[in-house]
């Protein structure tokens, strides 16, 4: 297992480089880069009117300066454009920028945000706990409910319990999580009816003054609605996957043989079927984690005013803050690769017969 882990860690390097290269290449062709964003911010309505009406000041500036290659950059001093290019690192060719970025990222030196005057690493450290809280708690709660529920549905296939639970999780799956989040706010967070839960943030303003138990309760109270909103649609996939996996195993010959030997049903279910049926469920763990960690929490973070890494990446993409976008992508990819490795280790824990050292990576 040790050699397999070492090989997987080595393979992370080209995977990270490939993901970063794809993102870097795409941004070279996306219109409206950070310099265009600065130009747009500098343009005021009065200046726009002068341009439209042929104002003398704008016309003179355009005449006295070279036409900028940046959209909307005519009339801006070329020295200012060069200063911005040097500030953002655009004064060197793209291949050199990419090599320099890889070298910096290998040392977790992400530079500074283009527009927030802060280091990217400090921004990520500030936002990461929110996304980790949502992702980890959602997975723990989802798996702790969905797996037992899926097993119960498999054992009771065709019963009233199986039918009405399938109806409930199907309805939950059909409702978009951000719409359900808005419904929860309206009903339980002071929207129109009750005000049982807080509306925004992970903690209260007086969180630092609370006792340890008080902090735990306050944190759980703030996390309740976001986790419910995210989890309702996530239960269906894991529950039905668990049910179908157990049904496939229950019908196999080794289960019939175990029952014929007189083994108790619980021992057959959890001693023989469980570890084989769970392999398919575990295989979807990395994707579920990344989905909960980023894509699933993006809208929830916005609805509940949770300033996490997903929402930070979204805003940075809109604002063309490529320093934050690249760093966030690097972190997400790195976490995803380690989660995939963890998934393989869980395989061997559930079924010790699996030996990755005898397989090609």
PDB file of N, CA and C in Angstrom, residues 255-263:
ATOM      1  N   UNK A 255     -24.916 -15.155  -0.746  1.00  0.00           N
ATOM      2  CA  UNK A 255     -25.873 -14.765   0.282  1.00  0.00           C
ATOM      3  C   UNK A 255     -26.850 -15.914   0.547  1.00  0.00           C
ATOM      4  N   UNK A 256     -27.285 -16.550  -0.521  1.00  0.00           N
ATOM      5  CA  UNK A 256     -28.172 -17.708  -0.359  1.00  0.00           C
ATOM      6  C   UNK A 256     -27.467 -18.805   0.440  1.00  0.00           C
ATOM      7  N   UNK A 257     -26.198 -19.029   0.151  1.00  0.00           N
ATOM      8  CA  UNK A 257     -25.429 -20.052   0.867  1.00  0.00           C
ATOM      9  C   UNK A 257     -25.277 -19.695   2.337  1.00  0.00           C
ATOM     10  N   UNK A 258     -24.989 -18.433   2.622  1.00  0.00           N
ATOM     11  CA  UNK A 258     -24.829 -18.001   4.016  1.00  0.00           C
ATOM     12  C   UNK A 258     -26.121 -18.177   4.793  1.00  0.00           C
ATOM     13  N   UNK A 259     -27.235 -17.856   4.180  1.00  0.00           N
ATOM     14  CA  UNK A 259     -28.520 -18.054   4.857  1.00  0.00           C
ATOM     15  C   UNK A 259     -28.825 -19.533   5.039  1.00  0.00           C
ATOM     16  N   UNK A 260     -28.440 -20.342   4.064  1.00  0.00           N
ATOM     17  CA  UNK A 260     -28.682 -21.787   4.174  1.00  0.00           C
ATOM     18  C   UNK A 260     -27.883 -22.408   5.310  1.00  0.00           C
ATOM     19  N   UNK A 261     -26.755 -21.809   5.652  1.00  0.00           N
ATOM     20  CA  UNK A 261     -25.944 -22.305   6.761  1.00  0.00           C
ATOM     21  C   UNK A 261     -26.526 -21.935   8.116  1.00  0.00           C
ATOM     22  N   UNK A 262     -27.581 -21.126   8.103  1.00  0.00           N
ATOM     23  CA  UNK A 262     -28.247 -20.751   9.344  1.00  0.00           C
ATOM     24  C   UNK A 262     -27.717 -19.493  10.001  1.00  0.00           C
ATOM     25  N   UNK A 263     -26.944 -18.690   9.280  1.00  0.00           N
ATOM     26  CA  UNK A 263     -26.443 -17.444   9.843  1.00  0.00           C
ATOM     27  C   UNK A 263     -27.582 -16.460  10.086  1.00  0.00           C
TER      28      UNK A 263
END
